[in-house]
mmCIF file of C-alpha atoms in Angstrom:
data_model
loop_
_atom_site.group_PDB
_atom_site.id
_atom_site.type_symbol
_atom_site.label_atom_id
_atom_site.label_comp_id
_atom_site.label_asym_id
_atom_site.label_seq_id
_atom_site.Cartn_x
_atom_site.Cartn_y
_atom_site.Cartn_z
ATOM 1 C CA MET A 296 -38.496 12.441 129.649
ATOM 2 C CA ALA A 297 -40.142 9.538 131.444
ATOM 3 C CA ILE A 298 -42.014 7.006 129.320
ATOM 4 C CA ARG A 299 -45.741 7.473 129.911
ATOM 5 C CA THR A 300 -47.054 4.011 130.733
ATOM 6 C CA VAL A 301 -50.371 2.253 131.256
ATOM 7 C CA VAL A 302 -50.613 -1.185 132.906
ATOM 8 C CA VAL A 303 -53.535 -3.240 131.613
ATOM 9 C CA GLY A 304 -54.623 -5.838 134.166
ATOM 10 C CA ALA A 305 -54.169 -5.556 137.917
ATOM 11 C CA GLY A 306 -53.956 -9.208 138.858
ATOM 12 C CA ARG A 307 -50.885 -10.866 140.366
ATOM 13 C CA MET A 308 -48.559 -10.085 137.460
ATOM 14 C CA GLY A 309 -50.128 -6.708 136.802
ATOM 15 C CA LYS A 310 -49.448 -5.642 140.385
ATOM 16 C CA ASN A 311 -45.797 -6.586 139.942
ATOM 17 C CA HIS A 312 -45.605 -4.452 136.815
ATOM 18 C CA VAL A 313 -47.229 -1.548 138.644
ATOM 19 C CA ARG A 314 -44.677 -1.863 141.437
ATOM 20 C CA THR A 315 -41.649 -1.939 139.104
ATOM 21 C CA VAL A 316 -42.933 0.902 136.908
ATOM 22 C CA LEU A 317 -43.482 3.072 139.995
ATOM 23 C CA ALA A 318 -39.961 2.234 141.208
ATOM 24 C CA SER A 319 -38.267 3.225 137.936
ATOM 25 C CA PRO A 320 -37.422 6.885 137.234
ATOM 26 C CA ARG A 321 -37.473 6.092 133.505
ATOM 27 C CA PHE A 322 -41.246 5.487 133.516
ATOM 28 C CA GLN A 323 -44.348 7.431 134.545
ATOM 29 C CA LEU A 324 -47.413 5.377 135.437
ATOM 30 C CA VAL A 325 -50.354 7.203 133.887
ATOM 31 C CA ALA A 326 -53.120 4.751 134.766
ATOM 32 C CA VAL A 327 -54.056 1.156 135.468
ATOM 33 C CA VAL A 328 -56.777 -0.470 133.385
ATOM 34 C CA ASP A 329 -58.884 -3.146 135.080
ATOM 35 C CA PRO A 330 -62.688 -3.310 135.073
ATOM 36 C CA ALA A 331 -62.783 -5.299 138.309
ATOM 37 C CA ARG A 332 -60.604 -3.122 140.576
ATOM 38 C CA PRO A 333 -61.800 0.396 141.433
ATOM 39 C CA GLN A 334 -58.762 1.068 143.628
ATOM 40 C CA LEU A 335 -55.200 -0.235 143.604
ATOM 41 C CA ALA A 336 -53.454 -0.763 146.932
ATOM 42 C CA GLY A 337 -50.006 0.801 147.066
ATOM 43 C CA ALA A 338 -50.678 3.353 144.332
ATOM 44 C CA PRO A 339 -53.557 5.536 145.580
ATOM 45 C CA ALA A 340 -52.594 8.445 143.296
ATOM 46 C CA VAL A 341 -52.781 6.345 140.130
ATOM 47 C CA PRO A 342 -56.225 6.288 138.487
ATOM 48 C CA VAL A 343 -57.745 2.852 137.885
ATOM 49 C CA VAL A 344 -60.094 2.889 134.901
ATOM 50 C CA PRO A 345 -62.304 0.152 133.425
ATOM 51 C CA ALA A 346 -61.137 0.427 129.798
ATOM 52 C CA ILE A 347 -58.213 1.717 127.737
ATOM 53 C CA ALA A 348 -60.505 4.362 126.213
ATOM 54 C CA ASP A 349 -60.975 5.821 129.713
ATOM 55 C CA VAL A 350 -57.260 6.490 130.317
ATOM 56 C CA PRO A 351 -56.849 10.205 131.123
ATOM 57 C CA GLY A 352 -54.300 11.716 128.763
ATOM 58 C CA ALA A 353 -51.801 10.310 126.277
ATOM 59 C CA PHE A 354 -49.420 7.425 126.878
ATOM 60 C CA ASP A 355 -46.461 5.901 125.020
ATOM 61 C CA LEU A 356 -46.438 2.324 126.308
ATOM 62 C CA ALA A 357 -48.961 -0.255 127.425
ATOM 63 C CA ILE A 358 -47.870 -3.193 129.579
ATOM 64 C CA VAL A 359 -50.536 -5.859 129.113
ATOM 65 C CA ALA A 360 -50.892 -8.329 131.986
ATOM 66 C CA ALA A 361 -54.479 -9.338 131.256
ATOM 67 C CA PRO A 362 -55.494 -13.014 130.932
ATOM 68 C CA THR A 363 -53.972 -14.780 127.917
ATOM 69 C CA ALA A 364 -57.311 -15.028 126.098
ATOM 70 C CA HIS A 365 -57.401 -11.207 125.849
ATOM 71 C CA HIS A 366 -53.837 -10.689 124.595
ATOM 72 C CA HIS A 367 -54.781 -10.795 120.918
ATOM 73 C CA GLU A 368 -57.628 -8.276 121.012
ATOM 74 C CA LEU A 369 -55.836 -5.885 123.364
ATOM 75 C CA GLY A 370 -52.564 -6.127 121.432
ATOM 76 C CA LYS A 371 -54.329 -5.477 118.110
ATOM 77 C CA ALA A 372 -56.102 -2.384 119.406
ATOM 78 C CA LEU A 373 -52.998 -0.900 120.989
ATOM 79 C CA LEU A 374 -50.668 -1.610 118.049
ATOM 80 C CA ALA A 375 -53.221 -0.253 115.563
ATOM 81 C CA ALA A 376 -53.217 2.986 117.558
ATOM 82 C CA GLY A 377 -49.413 3.158 117.248
ATOM 83 C CA THR A 378 -48.798 2.410 120.927
ATOM 84 C CA HIS A 379 -45.701 0.491 121.987
ATOM 85 C CA VAL A 380 -46.609 -2.704 123.857
ATOM 86 C CA LEU A 381 -45.055 -5.135 126.303
ATOM 87 C CA LEU A 382 -47.337 -8.178 126.330
ATOM 88 C CA GLU A 383 -46.957 -10.694 129.106
ATOM 89 C CA LYS A 384 -46.124 -14.196 127.930
ATOM 90 C CA PRO A 385 -47.464 -16.003 126.045
ATOM 91 C CA LEU A 386 -47.894 -13.588 123.160
ATOM 92 C CA ALA A 387 -51.303 -15.110 122.366
ATOM 93 C CA SER A 388 -53.353 -18.267 122.877
ATOM 94 C CA THR A 389 -52.665 -19.563 119.358
ATOM 95 C CA ALA A 390 -49.757 -19.435 116.938
ATOM 96 C CA ALA A 391 -51.924 -17.779 114.278
ATOM 97 C CA ALA A 392 -52.947 -14.973 116.644
ATOM 98 C CA ALA A 393 -49.350 -14.522 117.790
ATOM 99 C CA ARG A 394 -48.104 -14.250 114.200
ATOM 100 C CA GLU A 395 -50.848 -11.712 113.450
ATOM 101 C CA LEU A 396 -49.682 -9.500 116.304
ATOM 102 C CA ALA A 397 -46.066 -9.743 115.133
ATOM 103 C CA ALA A 398 -47.107 -8.770 111.595
ATOM 104 C CA LEU A 399 -49.194 -5.858 112.880
ATOM 105 C CA ALA A 400 -46.241 -4.517 114.869
ATOM 106 C CA ARG A 401 -44.117 -4.560 111.703
ATOM 107 C CA ALA A 402 -46.865 -2.857 109.694
ATOM 108 C CA THR A 403 -47.511 -0.070 112.205
ATOM 109 C CA GLY A 404 -43.938 0.484 113.341
ATOM 110 C CA ALA A 405 -45.037 0.186 116.967
ATOM 111 C CA LYS A 406 -42.611 -1.785 119.117
ATOM 112 C CA LEU A 407 -43.860 -5.076 120.529
ATOM 113 C CA ALA A 408 -41.898 -6.950 123.192
ATOM 114 C CA VAL A 409 -43.027 -10.020 125.128
ATOM 115 C CA GLY A 410 -42.492 -10.640 128.832
ATOM 116 C CA HIS A 411 -40.362 -13.782 128.716
ATOM 117 C CA VAL A 412 -38.762 -12.563 131.894
ATOM 118 C CA GLU A 413 -36.565 -15.612 132.591
ATOM 119 C CA ARG A 414 -34.167 -14.243 129.969
ATOM 120 C CA PHE A 415 -33.344 -11.625 132.599
ATOM 121 C CA ASN A 416 -32.875 -14.067 135.453
ATOM 122 C CA PRO A 417 -29.261 -13.506 136.594
ATOM 123 C CA ALA A 418 -28.747 -17.274 136.892
ATOM 124 C CA VAL A 419 -29.716 -17.734 133.230
ATOM 125 C CA ALA A 420 -27.370 -14.904 132.271
ATOM 126 C CA LYS A 421 -24.593 -16.665 134.212
ATOM 127 C CA LEU A 422 -25.373 -19.948 132.426
ATOM 128 C CA ALA A 423 -24.992 -18.166 129.085
ATOM 129 C CA GLU A 424 -21.639 -16.838 130.286
ATOM 130 C CA VAL A 425 -20.500 -20.319 131.352
ATOM 131 C CA ILE A 426 -21.458 -21.741 127.950
ATOM 132 C CA ARG A 427 -19.559 -18.976 126.143
ATOM 133 C CA SER A 428 -16.510 -19.528 128.357
ATOM 134 C CA GLY A 429 -16.098 -23.130 127.199
ATOM 135 C CA LEU A 430 -15.863 -24.487 130.755
ATOM 136 C CA LEU A 431 -18.860 -26.702 130.092
ATOM 137 C CA GLY A 432 -17.445 -27.880 126.804
ATOM 138 C CA ALA A 433 -19.909 -28.200 123.944
ATOM 139 C CA PRO A 434 -23.524 -28.298 125.198
ATOM 140 C CA ILE A 435 -25.229 -31.593 124.386
ATOM 141 C CA HIS A 436 -28.533 -31.642 126.246
ATOM 142 C CA PHE A 437 -30.681 -29.362 128.432
ATOM 143 C CA SER A 438 -33.157 -30.722 130.967
ATOM 144 C CA PHE A 439 -35.746 -28.237 132.284
ATOM 145 C CA THR A 440 -38.042 -28.785 135.268
ATOM 146 C CA ARG A 441 -40.765 -26.231 136.005
ATOM 147 C CA VAL A 442 -43.419 -27.673 138.304
ATOM 148 C CA GLY A 443 -45.859 -26.573 140.969
ATOM 149 C CA GLY A 444 -48.146 -23.616 141.347
ATOM 150 C CA TYR A 445 -51.621 -24.628 140.215
ATOM 151 C CA PRO A 446 -53.466 -21.449 139.130
ATOM 152 C CA SER A 447 -56.224 -20.307 141.460
ATOM 153 C CA THR A 448 -58.418 -20.058 138.357
ATOM 154 C CA VAL A 449 -57.880 -21.873 135.064
ATOM 155 C CA LEU A 450 -59.033 -19.419 132.421
ATOM 156 C CA ALA A 451 -59.980 -20.056 128.818
ATOM 157 C CA GLY A 452 -57.067 -20.013 126.399
ATOM 158 C CA ASN A 453 -54.564 -21.278 128.930
ATOM 159 C CA ASP A 454 -52.944 -24.578 129.908
ATOM 160 C CA VAL A 455 -49.667 -25.736 131.459
ATOM 161 C CA LEU A 456 -47.875 -25.418 128.094
ATOM 162 C CA LEU A 457 -48.795 -21.761 127.627
ATOM 163 C CA ASP A 458 -48.484 -20.955 131.323
ATOM 164 C CA LEU A 459 -45.210 -22.691 132.206
ATOM 165 C CA ALA A 460 -43.507 -24.501 129.323
ATOM 166 C CA VAL A 461 -43.173 -21.374 127.168
ATOM 167 C CA HIS A 462 -40.653 -19.995 129.684
ATOM 168 C CA ASP A 463 -38.231 -22.861 129.089
ATOM 169 C CA ILE A 464 -38.860 -23.120 125.352
ATOM 170 C CA ASP A 465 -37.829 -19.467 125.162
ATOM 171 C CA VAL A 466 -34.759 -19.885 127.389
ATOM 172 C CA PHE A 467 -33.598 -22.869 125.309
ATOM 173 C CA SER A 468 -34.028 -21.027 122.009
ATOM 174 C CA SER A 469 -32.363 -17.883 123.399
ATOM 175 C CA LEU A 470 -29.298 -19.955 124.380
ATOM 176 C CA CYS A 471 -29.152 -22.419 121.466
ATOM 177 C CA GLY A 472 -30.998 -20.795 118.572
ATOM 178 C CA ASP A 473 -34.152 -21.785 116.702
ATOM 179 C CA CYS A 474 -35.586 -25.115 117.800
ATOM 180 C CA ARG A 475 -38.330 -27.533 116.825
ATOM 181 C CA LEU A 476 -40.519 -30.055 118.575
ATOM 182 C CA ILE A 477 -39.515 -33.712 118.326
ATOM 183 C CA ALA A 478 -42.145 -35.309 120.592
ATOM 184 C CA SER A 479 -44.488 -34.498 123.463
ATOM 185 C CA GLN A 480 -46.901 -35.995 125.961
ATOM 186 C CA THR A 481 -49.526 -34.285 128.086
ATOM 187 C CA HIS A 482 -51.841 -35.369 130.903
ATOM 188 C CA VAL A 483 -55.152 -34.106 132.247
ATOM 189 C CA THR A 484 -55.232 -35.206 135.884
ATOM 190 C CA THR A 485 -57.961 -33.031 137.436
ATOM 191 C CA PRO A 486 -61.627 -32.408 136.586
ATOM 192 C CA GLN A 487 -60.493 -29.292 134.701
ATOM 193 C CA PRO A 488 -60.503 -30.290 130.988
ATOM 194 C CA VAL A 489 -57.087 -28.808 130.343
ATOM 195 C CA ALA A 490 -53.530 -30.131 130.119
ATOM 196 C CA ASP A 491 -51.927 -29.708 133.547
ATOM 197 C CA THR A 492 -48.811 -31.844 132.949
ATOM 198 C CA ALA A 493 -46.577 -31.876 129.888
ATOM 199 C CA THR A 494 -43.256 -33.262 128.745
ATOM 200 C CA MET A 495 -41.624 -32.386 125.447
ATOM 201 C CA LEU A 496 -38.414 -33.038 123.537
ATOM 202 C CA LEU A 497 -36.859 -30.284 121.432
ATOM 203 C CA ARG A 498 -33.897 -30.063 119.076
ATOM 204 C CA SER A 499 -32.076 -26.897 118.081
ATOM 205 C CA ALA A 500 -30.792 -26.260 114.572
ATOM 206 C CA SER A 501 -27.259 -26.897 115.875
ATOM 207 C CA GLY A 502 -28.260 -30.353 117.185
ATOM 208 C CA VAL A 503 -28.487 -29.588 120.915
ATOM 209 C CA THR A 504 -31.515 -31.293 122.482
ATOM 210 C CA ALA A 505 -33.734 -30.452 125.439
ATOM 211 C CA ASP A 506 -36.415 -32.127 127.480
ATOM 212 C CA ILE A 507 -38.914 -29.891 129.247
ATOM 213 C CA HIS A 508 -41.148 -31.178 132.040
ATOM 214 C CA THR A 509 -43.856 -28.907 133.398
ATOM 215 C CA ASN A 510 -46.855 -29.440 135.631
ATOM 216 C CA TRP A 511 -49.230 -27.569 137.899
ATOM 217 C CA ILE A 512 -49.643 -30.617 140.159
ATOM 218 C CA THR A 513 -46.424 -30.926 142.199
ATOM 219 C CA PRO A 514 -47.117 -29.292 145.596
ATOM 220 C CA THR A 515 -43.681 -27.645 145.723
ATOM 221 C CA LYS A 516 -42.479 -25.126 143.174
ATOM 222 C CA ILE A 517 -39.314 -26.261 141.379
ATOM 223 C CA ARG A 518 -37.688 -24.218 138.615
ATOM 224 C CA GLN A 519 -34.386 -25.749 137.481
ATOM 225 C CA ILE A 520 -32.136 -26.431 134.497
ATOM 226 C CA ARG A 521 -29.490 -29.133 134.076
ATOM 227 C CA VAL A 522 -27.150 -28.741 131.111
ATOM 228 C CA THR A 523 -24.926 -31.618 130.029
ATOM 229 C CA GLY A 524 -21.785 -30.632 128.152
ATOM 230 C CA THR A 525 -18.735 -32.469 126.927
ATOM 231 C CA ALA A 526 -16.698 -31.223 129.923
ATOM 232 C CA GLY A 527 -19.217 -31.146 132.752
ATOM 233 C CA VAL A 528 -22.768 -30.585 133.950
ATOM 234 C CA CYS A 529 -24.209 -27.200 134.875
ATOM 235 C CA PHE A 530 -27.059 -26.842 137.390
ATOM 236 C CA VAL A 531 -29.202 -23.703 137.490
ATOM 237 C CA ASP A 532 -31.934 -22.828 139.984
ATOM 238 C CA TYR A 533 -34.208 -20.076 138.666
ATOM 239 C CA ILE A 534 -35.743 -19.324 142.060
ATOM 240 C CA LEU A 535 -32.563 -19.291 144.164
ATOM 241 C CA GLN A 536 -30.641 -17.715 141.244
ATOM 242 C CA THR A 537 -27.717 -20.120 141.536
ATOM 243 C CA CYS A 538 -25.435 -21.604 138.884
ATOM 244 C CA GLU A 539 -23.020 -24.451 139.601
ATOM 245 C CA LEU A 540 -20.745 -26.473 137.323
ATOM 246 C CA TRP A 541 -19.789 -30.058 138.154
ATOM 247 C CA GLY A 542 -17.072 -31.998 136.406
ATOM 248 C CA GLY A 543 -15.088 -35.081 137.301
ATOM 249 C CA ASN A 544 -11.899 -33.438 136.117
ATOM 250 C CA LEU A 545 -12.485 -29.825 135.192
ATOM 251 C CA LEU A 546 -8.961 -28.791 136.181
ATOM 252 C CA THR A 547 -6.947 -32.007 135.890
ATOM 253 C CA ARG A 548 -7.940 -34.624 133.339
ATOM 254 C CA ILE A 549 -8.244 -38.138 134.748
ATOM 255 C CA ALA A 550 -7.254 -40.829 132.280
ATOM 256 C CA PRO A 551 -9.868 -43.592 131.936
ATOM 257 C CA ALA A 552 -8.848 -46.700 133.838
ATOM 258 C CA GLU A 553 -10.374 -49.691 135.485
ATOM 259 C CA VAL A 554 -11.023 -48.817 139.099
ATOM 260 C CA ASP A 555 -12.715 -50.577 141.959
ATOM 261 C CA PHE A 556 -15.890 -49.432 143.708
ATOM 262 C CA ASP A 557 -14.095 -47.507 146.481
ATOM 263 C CA ARG A 558 -12.021 -45.646 143.904
ATOM 264 C CA LEU A 559 -15.188 -44.742 141.985
ATOM 265 C CA ARG A 560 -16.736 -43.369 145.178
ATOM 266 C CA THR A 561 -13.611 -41.287 145.835
ATOM 267 C CA ILE A 562 -13.607 -39.872 142.319
ATOM 268 C CA TYR A 563 -17.298 -39.013 142.622
ATOM 269 C CA ALA A 564 -16.905 -37.374 146.045
ATOM 270 C CA ASN A 565 -13.998 -35.265 144.820
ATOM 271 C CA ALA A 566 -15.524 -34.136 141.533
ATOM 272 C CA ASP A 567 -14.652 -30.526 140.762
ATOM 273 C CA LYS A 568 -17.486 -28.114 141.538
ATOM 274 C CA ILE A 569 -17.520 -24.454 140.670
ATOM 275 C CA HIS A 570 -20.193 -22.362 142.364
ATOM 276 C CA PHE A 571 -20.411 -19.174 140.316
ATOM 277 C CA ALA A 572 -21.156 -15.849 141.920
ATOM 278 C CA VAL A 573 -24.555 -14.606 140.779
ATOM 279 C CA GLU A 574 -25.673 -11.093 141.677
ATOM 280 C CA THR A 575 -29.302 -11.614 142.641
ATOM 281 C CA ARG A 576 -31.578 -9.096 140.946
ATOM 282 C CA GLU A 577 -35.289 -8.986 140.178
ATOM 283 C CA PRO A 578 -35.682 -10.134 136.559
ATOM 284 C CA LEU A 579 -38.809 -8.019 136.038
ATOM 285 C CA MET A 580 -36.918 -4.835 136.910
ATOM 286 C CA LEU A 581 -34.023 -5.799 134.647
ATOM 287 C CA GLN A 582 -36.473 -6.438 131.810
ATOM 288 C CA LEU A 583 -38.133 -3.053 132.387
ATOM 289 C CA ASP A 584 -34.797 -1.263 132.213
ATOM 290 C CA GLN A 585 -33.967 -3.018 128.930
ATOM 291 C CA LEU A 586 -37.409 -2.094 127.624
ATOM 292 C CA ALA A 587 -36.592 1.565 128.218
ATOM 293 C CA ASP A 588 -33.366 1.137 126.227
ATOM 294 C CA TYR A 589 -35.356 -0.464 123.416
ATOM 295 C CA LEU A 590 -37.926 2.323 123.289
ATOM 296 C CA GLU A 591 -35.394 5.147 123.616
ATOM 297 C CA ARG A 592 -32.387 3.839 121.655
ATOM 298 C CA ASP A 593 -33.647 0.729 119.821
ATOM 299 C CA GLU A 594 -31.329 -1.477 121.917
ATOM 300 C CA VAL A 595 -32.980 -4.886 122.116
ATOM 301 C CA GLY A 596 -30.503 -6.570 124.460
ATOM 302 C CA ARG A 597 -32.090 -9.703 125.911
ATOM 303 C CA LEU A 598 -35.682 -8.634 125.244
ATOM 304 C CA CYS A 599 -37.916 -11.169 123.535
ATOM 305 C CA LEU A 600 -39.488 -9.653 120.430
ATOM 306 C CA ALA A 601 -42.703 -10.696 118.746
ATOM 307 C CA ASP A 602 -41.471 -13.054 116.020
ATOM 308 C CA THR A 603 -39.467 -15.107 118.505
ATOM 309 C CA ALA A 604 -42.387 -15.203 120.956
ATOM 310 C CA ALA A 605 -44.736 -16.320 118.160
ATOM 311 C CA ALA A 606 -42.388 -19.214 117.349
ATOM 312 C CA THR A 607 -42.499 -20.227 121.025
ATOM 313 C CA VAL A 608 -46.318 -20.255 120.998
ATOM 314 C CA ALA A 609 -46.188 -22.389 117.830
ATOM 315 C CA ILE A 610 -44.013 -24.980 119.584
ATOM 316 C CA ALA A 611 -46.348 -25.075 122.610
ATOM 317 C CA GLU A 612 -49.321 -25.467 120.277
ATOM 318 C CA ALA A 613 -47.589 -28.227 118.349
ATOM 319 C CA ALA A 614 -46.804 -30.026 121.609
ATOM 320 C CA ARG A 615 -50.484 -29.989 122.564
ATOM 321 C CA LEU A 616 -51.577 -31.278 119.147
ATOM 322 C CA ASP A 617 -48.804 -33.878 118.988
ATOM 323 C CA ALA A 618 -49.863 -35.232 122.375
ATOM 324 C CA GLY A 619 -53.526 -35.227 121.445
ATOM 325 C CA ALA A 620 -54.563 -33.029 124.368
ATOM 326 C CA ALA A 621 -57.601 -30.774 124.173
#
């Protein structure tokens, strides 16, 4: 039987959730909750109601795509009612609120997943495969760049750390295990009194490090990862969904030797490059399918659950405090 679903919030991300839920035979969209939108384009048969209490009939799952400042109150109400919830990232505006939601999910038995959708990006999945294969050697350092895309409205309870950086904190921890903040720096470069640029340094428990640079300012969207390993460097583009491995001698080891400039240029120009085949898929749809498996068979797969998402919020919060940003 299809999972009866309500989408809370019909903004940009909410509309994407509506579209994917309608496209999946495993879900039935019961209603959309948004006080500001009396009608939803593309889904004329789906009722749009101003509050969760106005939803006609029962539902099993709520997908919450409301502004971050409302995640805590909406999540608490839904979990307390025993409803399963997918909350868009970040889990909450503060680490304390995020941990409270995670604890409430455990207490009620309702399932709480968080929409860290980059886990389902096929290029990230390919990167994980490359790391497991050993072609990269032992990972040493990750460098994440996620810039561009200033929000049309900066809402309370949000900044560039919670909006953008949490994606890459989560990807790093999903690939390398629990991590902690080493240092951070933020900037406020517009009249909006909120951090719009941030750089942080993380270290995983296994010793792998990562730098994450995010900003809303760059006029072009860039979403990339560079991973340095002992045998090569892997480049991932989140948007284009590409994954490429570069190595000076991936197939044939070149013994170190003194060489002249022309020889160095030749070696560089002929560095081995492997462009991996990546089947392009919409991450949001892949996440939704895994969510169905989680609700029906308790198969978590690559889903981000509440405790992990709360740890990510804690790192973002620590980065803001460490940098002294408001």
